Amino acid sequence: MYASTIAPTPAPRSGWIEAPAIAQAPDAPQQFSRRIAATLKLLAEKLAVQRRVVHTGDRIYQAGREFGCLYIVNSGIYKIVSLMPDGREQVVALKFRGDWLGLDGIAAGRYGSDAIAMDTGEVWAIPYEALLEACLKERQLLNALHEAMSRDIAGERDSLLSVCTLPADARVADFLRYWAESLAKRGMRTDQITLRMTRAEIGNYLGLTLESVSRALSKLARARVIGFAAKCRREVEIPDVEALSAFVQRSLLPQASLQ
Amino acid sequence: MYASTIAPTPAPRSGWIEAPAIAQAPDAPQQFSRRIAATLKLLAEKLAVQRRVVHTGDRIYQAGREFGCLYIVNSGIYKIVSLMPDGREQVVALKFRGDWLGLDGIAAGRYGSDAIAMDTGEVWAIPYEALLEACLKERQLLNALHEAMSRDIAGERDSLLSVCTLPADARVADFLRYWAESLAKRGMRTDQITLRMTRAEIGNYLGLTLESVSRALSKLARARVIGFAAKCRREVEIPDVEALSAFVQRSLLPQASLQ
DNA sequence: CGCAGATTTGAGGGATCTCAAAAGGGGTGG
DNA sequence: CCACCCCTTTTGAGATCCCTCAAATCTGCG
């Protein structure tokens, strides 16, 4: 669809040639979930975290306000909304249990986005300065923080990127796959997920119009890759996450689009 | 062009309503450049950094290889290339003096991308473990590291995002604006910049075909927003960065596209 | 000088947007 | 409990933007 190759860069010189890449070792099934639990436990023990129950639409922090706290998600799902310089609002990320909120505020001293709860959940507020103090004493904490930031850098990039280079149908499929995978990694069910976003919001996140999202979902349903729960088009049944991945792959093939 | 509004989220409840956003305070003109210099100095003093001169095409690190070092850019320009699960290569970020390379490797224990020099330059290799040790003793260093990571999170997001939601011409304009701004913040000239990427690479970064990039550049040149140096279409003259911003803004207007 | 790769430009087609209308769902008040 | 309204969602038809394919030009280099 889009440019699939980049111009070759001259071959490496000097002593910089590195050994061939090695396949990435995936986390064991539930290891990720356990690490999250361990980090949360550590935080609760070493710091006076402030637990806050939030409801749909609550704003955890707001772009432009002075940075002070980081927040770690204990439960619930959150959207990160960025106000672009030209005034448009844009959903830029989704956050689940174990993810940190507000990391983008460290550098500027102000939050760079809004974090909004998409359902009832609990976040823990952690004053950044106190966290730093604790990190200096507890190496594990520092590692956890750095890991979270690093994950943010790599993860957000990947999800945004697939999204920017895929045709519309595949974008929506990949979005569902990403959501399901995020739940799965945290040990939650994925055969039936509740999208807590309108078609317009999904479209905003994916760079599509709401009509395109709707069409794509209908198409995925026709192809039996997903199903809709009776009575509610926000509930999506995903009998097989692999089928979603396969659909995305298929749409990248040269002679795609016929179906 | 794309969905410009997102569905309204229910109004905030509970005690979570925050004060109205405050405009972001921009850095003083050369403050950014000075902070970079200070950080580099600090690193050189407190750590045994290994300085490495690199040339065009040299790979600083490679996706999949075991993570060990972070790299900080002293000079030169670098591209971060991500190999997507489906095998496509994608330029995902550009890095300039003061930026860190390899941050995405901390979480996974392996680098998640390639970093490739786009011209001759110098990077400093810093073993991550040694850096952590130094950070524990030198609070300034820890702050610098966190600031860099935070900047990565916010910056990469913004640049990728504008890129994903703008029409083709504006994408290219915004790309040039971003490049010029990055140079300006580091105290370098921006009236004449040398793109060290082919049209294909730019297109890959922006999610466009090389033809679209070429057409966009021609259009920008016709509109006198940019100029080409005699004899070399890789040298771009930007007499006025503001004109680029204005061009981007204009293309977002409802009745755009006429010209 | 001639070749290979990069760039420009044009023509046509396809994917997605825009506009529009109708159908569905959920909540409120009678 | 039902009617009504509003918002969301679906679906269609036409317009538009960008991609694809193709050919010519330019640039740098051996």
PDB file of C-alpha atoms in Angstrom, chain A residues 1-25 35 52-66 71 79-82 84-86 88-93 102-108 110-113 116-117 123 125 128-129 132-133 135-137 139 142-143 145-154 156-158 160-166 171 198 200-201 203-205 207-210 248-249 252, chain B residues 1-25 35 52-66 71 79-82 84-86 88-93 102-108 110-113 116-117 123 125 128-129 132-133 135-137 139 142-143 145-154 156-158 160-166 171 198 200-201 203-205 207-210 248-249 252:
ATOM      1  CA  MET A   1       0.000   0.000   0.000  1.00  0.00           C
ATOM      2  CA  TYR A   2       2.470   2.571   1.165  1.00  0.00           C
ATOM      3  CA  ALA A   3       6.146   2.710   0.385  1.00  0.00           C
ATOM      4  CA  SER A   4       7.345  -0.625   1.578  1.00  0.00           C
ATOM      5  CA  THR A   5      11.050  -0.162   1.123  1.00  0.00           C
ATOM      6  CA  ILE A   6      13.423   2.539   2.107  1.00  0.00           C
ATOM      7  CA  ALA A   7      16.367   3.601   0.092  1.00  0.00           C
ATOM      8  CA  PRO A   8      19.399   1.542   0.896  1.00  0.00           C
ATOM      9  CA  THR A   9      21.916   3.212   3.118  1.00  0.00           C
ATOM     10  CA  PRO A  10      25.572   2.741   2.237  1.00  0.00           C
ATOM     11  CA  ALA A  11      27.021  -0.358   3.800  1.00  0.00           C
ATOM     12  CA  PRO A  12      28.488   0.088   7.265  1.00  0.00           C
ATOM     13  CA  ARG A  13      32.143   0.929   7.552  1.00  0.00           C
ATOM     14  CA  SER A  14      34.636   1.020  10.392  1.00  0.00           C
ATOM     15  CA  GLY A  15      34.238  -1.343  13.281  1.00  0.00           C
ATOM     16  CA  TRP A  16      30.553  -0.829  13.654  1.00  0.00           C
ATOM     17  CA  ILE A  17      29.258  -3.934  12.040  1.00  0.00           C
ATOM     18  CA  GLU A  18      27.322  -5.891  14.588  1.00  0.00           C
ATOM     19  CA  ALA A  19      26.359  -9.517  14.721  1.00  0.00           C
ATOM     20  CA  PRO A  20      23.111 -10.540  13.037  1.00  0.00           C
ATOM     21  CA  ALA A  21      19.924  -9.818  14.895  1.00  0.00           C
ATOM     22  CA  ILE A  22      18.518 -12.414  17.204  1.00  0.00           C
ATOM     23  CA  ALA A  23      14.837 -13.153  17.486  1.00  0.00           C
ATOM     24  CA  GLN A  24      13.215 -11.442  20.414  1.00  0.00           C
ATOM     25  CA  ALA A  25      12.399 -13.728  23.316  1.00  0.00           C
ATOM     26  CA  ARG A  35       5.836  -8.546  36.999  1.00  0.00           C
ATOM     27  CA  ARG A  52      -7.902   6.973  43.771  1.00  0.00           C
ATOM     28  CA  VAL A  53     -11.008   5.453  42.377  1.00  0.00           C
ATOM     29  CA  VAL A  54     -12.019   7.040  39.101  1.00  0.00           C
ATOM     30  CA  HIS A  55     -15.089   6.800  36.912  1.00  0.00           C
ATOM     31  CA  THR A  56     -15.765   7.057  33.220  1.00  0.00           C
ATOM     32  CA  GLY A  57     -14.726  10.437  31.944  1.00  0.00           C
ATOM     33  CA  ASP A  58     -12.661  11.448  34.955  1.00  0.00           C
ATOM     34  CA  ARG A  59      -9.531  13.279  34.027  1.00  0.00           C
ATOM     35  CA  ILE A  60      -6.448  11.968  35.830  1.00  0.00           C
ATOM     36  CA  TYR A  61      -4.368  14.920  34.734  1.00  0.00           C
ATOM     37  CA  GLN A  62      -4.632  17.628  32.160  1.00  0.00           C
ATOM     38  CA  ALA A  63      -2.281  18.967  29.519  1.00  0.00           C
ATOM     39  CA  GLY A  64      -0.550  22.156  30.533  1.00  0.00           C
ATOM     40  CA  ARG A  65      -1.005  21.735  34.262  1.00  0.00           C
ATOM     41  CA  GLU A  66       2.124  21.629  36.348  1.00  0.00           C
ATOM     42  CA  TYR A  71       0.139   7.656  38.133  1.00  0.00           C
ATOM     43  CA  LYS A  79      -7.043   7.009  27.000  1.00  0.00           C
ATOM     44  CA  ILE A  80      -4.313   9.570  26.530  1.00  0.00           C
ATOM     45  CA  VAL A  81      -5.549  12.568  24.591  1.00  0.00           C
ATOM     46  CA  SER A  82      -3.176  15.079  23.121  1.00  0.00           C
ATOM     47  CA  MET A  84      -2.239  19.364  19.050  1.00  0.00           C
ATOM     48  CA  PRO A  85      -0.810  22.807  18.404  1.00  0.00           C
ATOM     49  CA  ASP A  86      -3.494  23.429  15.813  1.00  0.00           C
ATOM     50  CA  ARG A  88      -7.308  19.302  17.246  1.00  0.00           C
ATOM     51  CA  GLU A  89      -7.724  16.642  19.891  1.00  0.00           C
ATOM     52  CA  GLN A  90      -6.231  13.284  19.224  1.00  0.00           C
ATOM     53  CA  VAL A  91      -6.307  10.021  21.130  1.00  0.00           C
ATOM     54  CA  VAL A  92      -2.696   8.954  21.159  1.00  0.00           C
ATOM     55  CA  ALA A  93      -2.524   5.949  23.439  1.00  0.00           C
ATOM     56  CA  GLY A 102       2.095  11.227  33.088  1.00  0.00           C
ATOM     57  CA  LEU A 103       5.606  10.259  32.033  1.00  0.00           C
ATOM     58  CA  ASP A 104       5.495  12.860  29.289  1.00  0.00           C
ATOM     59  CA  GLY A 105       5.386  15.576  31.932  1.00  0.00           C
ATOM     60  CA  ILE A 106       8.805  14.978  33.427  1.00  0.00           C
ATOM     61  CA  ALA A 107      10.782  16.754  30.758  1.00  0.00           C
ATOM     62  CA  ALA A 108       8.664  19.854  30.324  1.00  0.00           C
ATOM     63  CA  ARG A 110       3.972  20.166  32.602  1.00  0.00           C
ATOM     64  CA  TYR A 111       1.798  17.369  31.446  1.00  0.00           C
ATOM     65  CA  GLY A 112       1.711  17.119  27.687  1.00  0.00           C
ATOM     66  CA  SER A 113      -1.632  15.398  27.372  1.00  0.00           C
ATOM     67  CA  ILE A 116      -9.043  10.126  30.864  1.00  0.00           C
ATOM     68  CA  ALA A 117     -10.636   7.087  32.461  1.00  0.00           C
ATOM     69  CA  VAL A 123      -4.961   4.668  39.792  1.00  0.00           C
ATOM     70  CA  ALA A 125      -0.805   8.765  42.472  1.00  0.00           C
ATOM     71  CA  TYR A 128       7.554  12.253  41.353  1.00  0.00           C
ATOM     72  CA  GLU A 129      10.033  13.618  43.847  1.00  0.00           C
ATOM     73  CA  LEU A 132      12.921   9.512  42.961  1.00  0.00           C
ATOM     74  CA  GLU A 133      13.901   9.386  46.606  1.00  0.00           C
ATOM     75  CA  CYS A 135      14.312   4.854  43.674  1.00  0.00           C
ATOM     76  CA  LEU A 136      17.672   5.915  45.024  1.00  0.00           C
ATOM     77  CA  LYS A 137      17.230   3.557  47.932  1.00  0.00           C
ATOM     78  CA  ARG A 139      17.126  -0.264  42.918  1.00  0.00           C
ATOM     79  CA  LEU A 142      14.307   2.451  39.565  1.00  0.00           C
ATOM     80  CA  ASN A 143      14.418  -0.517  37.255  1.00  0.00           C
ATOM     81  CA  LEU A 145      10.353   2.966  36.366  1.00  0.00           C
ATOM     82  CA  HIS A 146      12.915   2.783  33.602  1.00  0.00           C
ATOM     83  CA  GLU A 147      11.340  -0.311  32.211  1.00  0.00           C
ATOM     84  CA  ALA A 148       7.991   1.424  32.111  1.00  0.00           C
ATOM     85  CA  MET A 149       9.416   4.427  30.325  1.00  0.00           C
ATOM     86  CA  SER A 150      11.284   2.267  27.883  1.00  0.00           C
ATOM     87  CA  ARG A 151       8.166   0.242  27.218  1.00  0.00           C
ATOM     88  CA  ASP A 152       6.288   3.443  26.612  1.00  0.00           C
ATOM     89  CA  ILE A 153       8.815   4.541  24.037  1.00  0.00           C
ATOM     90  CA  ALA A 154       8.861   1.272  22.155  1.00  0.00           C
ATOM     91  CA  GLU A 156       3.626   3.582  21.698  1.00  0.00           C
ATOM     92  CA  ARG A 157       5.846   3.811  18.677  1.00  0.00           C
ATOM     93  CA  ASP A 158       4.911   0.398  17.402  1.00  0.00           C
ATOM     94  CA  LEU A 160       1.085   4.160  16.385  1.00  0.00           C
ATOM     95  CA  LEU A 161       3.228   3.037  13.546  1.00  0.00           C
ATOM     96  CA  SER A 162       1.312   0.016  12.443  1.00  0.00           C
ATOM     97  CA  VAL A 163      -1.650   2.262  12.598  1.00  0.00           C
ATOM     98  CA  CYS A 164      -0.107   4.815  10.292  1.00  0.00           C
ATOM     99  CA  THR A 165       0.953   2.411   7.579  1.00  0.00           C
ATOM    100  CA  LEU A 166      -1.954   0.012   7.310  1.00  0.00           C
ATOM    101  CA  ARG A 171      -5.932  -0.654  10.993  1.00  0.00           C
ATOM    102  CA  THR A 198     -17.361   5.385  20.092  1.00  0.00           C
ATOM    103  CA  ALA A 200     -15.625   8.432  16.242  1.00  0.00           C
ATOM    104  CA  GLU A 201     -13.054   7.973  18.982  1.00  0.00           C
ATOM    105  CA  GLY A 203     -11.438   6.690  14.131  1.00  0.00           C
ATOM    106  CA  ASN A 204      -9.701   9.579  15.780  1.00  0.00           C
ATOM    107  CA  TYR A 205      -7.147   7.212  17.276  1.00  0.00           C
ATOM    108  CA  GLY A 207      -6.681   8.386  11.680  1.00  0.00           C
ATOM    109  CA  LEU A 208      -9.923   7.327  10.039  1.00  0.00           C
ATOM    110  CA  THR A 209     -13.434   8.690   9.846  1.00  0.00           C
ATOM    111  CA  LEU A 210     -16.108   7.088  11.940  1.00  0.00           C
ATOM    112  CA  VAL A 248      -3.732  -7.805   8.957  1.00  0.00           C
ATOM    113  CA  GLN A 249      -1.064  -9.833   7.221  1.00  0.00           C
ATOM    114  CA  LEU A 252      -0.360  -6.317   3.267  1.00  0.00           C
TER     115      LEU A 252
ATOM    116  CA  MET B   1      -9.285  15.980   6.270  1.00  0.00           C
ATOM    117  CA  TYR B   2      -9.459  13.307   8.919  1.00  0.00           C
ATOM    118  CA  ALA B   3     -11.858  13.128  11.803  1.00  0.00           C
ATOM    119  CA  SER B   4     -11.192  16.338  13.591  1.00  0.00           C
ATOM    120  CA  THR B   5     -13.287  15.822  16.666  1.00  0.00           C
ATOM    121  CA  ILE B   6     -13.613  12.975  19.052  1.00  0.00           C
ATOM    122  CA  ALA B   7     -16.793  11.935  20.676  1.00  0.00           C
ATOM    123  CA  PRO B   8     -17.380  13.873  23.852  1.00  0.00           C
ATOM    124  CA  THR B   9     -16.598  11.995  27.001  1.00  0.00           C
ATOM    125  CA  PRO B  10     -19.040  12.403  29.847  1.00  0.00           C
ATOM    126  CA  ALA B  11     -18.198  15.347  32.030  1.00  0.00           C
ATOM    127  CA  PRO B  12     -15.778  14.634  34.868  1.00  0.00           C
ATOM    128  CA  ARG B  13     -17.229  13.678  38.188  1.00  0.00           C
ATOM    129  CA  SER B  14     -15.892  13.358  41.711  1.00  0.00           C
ATOM    130  CA  GLY B  15     -13.028  15.547  42.796  1.00  0.00           C
ATOM    131  CA  TRP B  16     -11.037  15.098  39.647  1.00  0.00           C
ATOM    132  CA  ILE B  17     -11.777  18.321  37.909  1.00  0.00           C
ATOM    133  CA  GLU B  18      -8.554  20.196  37.476  1.00  0.00           C
ATOM    134  CA  ALA B  19      -7.849  23.832  36.873  1.00  0.00           C
ATOM    135  CA  PRO B  20      -7.830  25.053  33.274  1.00  0.00           C
ATOM    136  CA  ALA B  21      -4.764  24.334  31.240  1.00  0.00           C
ATOM    137  CA  ILE B  22      -1.971  26.826  31.153  1.00  0.00           C
ATOM    138  CA  ALA B  23      -0.006  27.638  28.055  1.00  0.00           C
ATOM    139  CA  GLN B  24       3.286  25.838  27.863  1.00  0.00           C
ATOM    140  CA  ALA B  25       6.295  27.988  28.640  1.00  0.00           C
ATOM    141  CA  ARG B  35      21.245  22.286  28.800  1.00  0.00           C
ATOM    142  CA  ARG B  52      32.996   6.900  18.765  1.00  0.00           C
ATOM    143  CA  VAL B  53      33.209   8.605  15.443  1.00  0.00           C
ATOM    144  CA  VAL B  54      30.713   7.240  12.961  1.00  0.00           C
ATOM    145  CA  HIS B  55      30.156   7.720   9.252  1.00  0.00           C
ATOM    146  CA  THR B  56      27.186   7.691   6.961  1.00  0.00           C
ATOM    147  CA  GLY B  57      25.467   4.353   7.108  1.00  0.00           C
ATOM    148  CA  ASP B  58      27.147   3.103  10.268  1.00  0.00           C
ATOM    149  CA  ARG B  59      24.839   1.210  12.542  1.00  0.00           C
ATOM    150  CA  ILE B  60      25.086   2.308  16.160  1.00  0.00           C
ATOM    151  CA  TYR B  61      23.065  -0.648  17.358  1.00  0.00           C
ATOM    152  CA  GLN B  62      20.808  -3.183  15.790  1.00  0.00           C
ATOM    153  CA  ALA B  63      17.336  -4.464  16.600  1.00  0.00           C
ATOM    154  CA  GLY B  64      17.350  -7.751  18.416  1.00  0.00           C
ATOM    155  CA  ARG B  65      20.877  -7.519  19.740  1.00  0.00           C
ATOM    156  CA  GLU B  66      21.332  -7.668  23.479  1.00  0.00           C
ATOM    157  CA  TYR B  71      24.294   6.249  23.311  1.00  0.00           C
ATOM    158  CA  LYS B  79      17.688   7.780  11.914  1.00  0.00           C
ATOM    159  CA  ILE B  80      15.921   5.153  13.968  1.00  0.00           C
ATOM    160  CA  VAL B  81      14.651   2.324  11.824  1.00  0.00           C
ATOM    161  CA  SER B  82      12.174  -0.183  13.119  1.00  0.00           C
ATOM    162  CA  MET B  84       7.967  -4.282  11.829  1.00  0.00           C
ATOM    163  CA  PRO B  85       6.644  -7.746  12.607  1.00  0.00           C
ATOM    164  CA  ASP B  86       5.567  -8.117   8.994  1.00  0.00           C
ATOM    165  CA  ARG B  88       8.710  -3.906   6.508  1.00  0.00           C
ATOM    166  CA  GLU B  89      11.327  -1.405   7.525  1.00  0.00           C
ATOM    167  CA  GLN B  90      10.172   1.938   8.749  1.00  0.00           C
ATOM    168  CA  VAL B  91      12.005   5.087   9.734  1.00  0.00           C
ATOM    169  CA  VAL B  92      10.411   6.021  13.032  1.00  0.00           C
ATOM    170  CA  ALA B  93      12.479   8.878  14.387  1.00  0.00           C
ATOM    171  CA  GLY B 102      18.784   2.902  22.561  1.00  0.00           C
ATOM    172  CA  LEU B 103      16.291   3.812  25.255  1.00  0.00           C
ATOM    173  CA  ASP B 104      13.807   1.383  23.761  1.00  0.00           C
ATOM    174  CA  GLY B 105      16.117  -1.475  24.707  1.00  0.00           C
ATOM    175  CA  ILE B 106      15.915  -1.083  28.459  1.00  0.00           C
ATOM    176  CA  ALA B 107      12.564  -2.781  28.910  1.00  0.00           C
ATOM    177  CA  ALA B 108      13.051  -5.773  26.658  1.00  0.00           C
ATOM    178  CA  ARG B 110      17.196  -6.043  23.505  1.00  0.00           C
ATOM    179  CA  TYR B 111      17.251  -3.114  21.187  1.00  0.00           C
ATOM    180  CA  GLY B 112      13.964  -2.654  19.424  1.00  0.00           C
ATOM    181  CA  SER B 113      15.249  -0.797  16.413  1.00  0.00           C
ATOM    182  CA  ILE B 116      21.920   4.523  11.698  1.00  0.00           C
ATOM    183  CA  ALA B 117      24.168   7.517  11.177  1.00  0.00           C
ATOM    184  CA  VAL B 123      28.204   9.317  19.691  1.00  0.00           C
ATOM    185  CA  ALA B 125      28.549   4.941  24.365  1.00  0.00           C
ATOM    186  CA  TYR B 128      23.629   1.231  31.102  1.00  0.00           C
ATOM    187  CA  GLU B 129      24.678  -0.370  34.379  1.00  0.00           C
ATOM    188  CA  LEU B 132      22.712   3.694  36.755  1.00  0.00           C
ATOM    189  CA  GLU B 133      25.504   3.581  39.296  1.00  0.00           C
ATOM    190  CA  CYS B 135      22.869   8.258  38.571  1.00  0.00           C
ATOM    191  CA  LEU B 136      22.504   7.002  42.116  1.00  0.00           C
ATOM    192  CA  LYS B 137      25.364   9.210  43.181  1.00  0.00           C
ATOM    193  CA  ARG B 139      21.081  13.304  41.032  1.00  0.00           C
ATOM    194  CA  LEU B 142      19.287  10.889  36.839  1.00  0.00           C
ATOM    195  CA  ASN B 143      17.294  13.981  36.065  1.00  0.00           C
ATOM    196  CA  LEU B 145      18.239  10.694  31.841  1.00  0.00           C
ATOM    197  CA  HIS B 146      14.627  10.938  32.876  1.00  0.00           C
ATOM    198  CA  GLU B 147      14.196  14.152  31.019  1.00  0.00           C
ATOM    199  CA  ALA B 148      15.583  12.542  27.889  1.00  0.00           C
ATOM    200  CA  MET B 149      13.242   9.587  28.185  1.00  0.00           C
ATOM    201  CA  SER B 150      10.289  11.821  28.851  1.00  0.00           C
ATOM    202  CA  ARG B 151      11.181  13.979  25.897  1.00  0.00           C
ATOM    203  CA  ASP B 152      11.383  10.884  23.765  1.00  0.00           C
ATOM    204  CA  ILE B 153       7.908   9.840  24.807  1.00  0.00           C
ATOM    205  CA  ALA B 154       6.324  13.215  24.177  1.00  0.00           C
ATOM    206  CA  GLU B 156       8.203  11.093  19.174  1.00  0.00           C
ATOM    207  CA  ARG B 157       4.506  10.963  19.780  1.00  0.00           C
ATOM    208  CA  ASP B 158       3.910  14.473  18.555  1.00  0.00           C
ATOM    209  CA  LEU B 160       4.593  10.884  14.486  1.00  0.00           C
ATOM    210  CA  LEU B 161       1.142  12.104  15.192  1.00  0.00           C
ATOM    211  CA  SER B 162       1.121  15.235  13.149  1.00  0.00           C
ATOM    212  CA  VAL B 163       2.507  13.062  10.452  1.00  0.00           C
ATOM    213  CA  CYS B 164      -0.354  10.616  10.668  1.00  0.00           C
ATOM    214  CA  THR B 165      -3.137  13.150  10.531  1.00  0.00           C
ATOM    215  CA  LEU B 166      -1.965  15.679   7.970  1.00  0.00           C
ATOM    216  CA  ARG B 171       3.159  16.291   6.143  1.00  0.00           C
ATOM    217  CA  THR B 198      16.264  10.171  -0.277  1.00  0.00           C
ATOM    218  CA  ALA B 200      11.949   7.306  -0.661  1.00  0.00           C
ATOM    219  CA  GLU B 201      13.222   7.497   2.892  1.00  0.00           C
ATOM    220  CA  GLY B 203       8.226   8.998   2.201  1.00  0.00           C
ATOM    221  CA  ASN B 204       8.804   5.955   4.321  1.00  0.00           C
ATOM    222  CA  TYR B 205       9.053   8.135   7.419  1.00  0.00           C
ATOM    223  CA  GLY B 207       3.825   7.253   5.229  1.00  0.00           C
ATOM    224  CA  LEU B 208       3.862   8.537   1.659  1.00  0.00           C
ATOM    225  CA  THR B 209       5.235   7.331  -1.645  1.00  0.00           C
ATOM    226  CA  LEU B 210       8.377   8.920  -2.974  1.00  0.00           C
ATOM    227  CA  VAL B 248       0.597  23.454   7.577  1.00  0.00           C
ATOM    228  CA  GLN B 249      -2.104  25.478   9.279  1.00  0.00           C
ATOM    229  CA  LEU B 252      -6.052  22.188   7.896  1.00  0.00           C
TER     230      LEU B 252
END
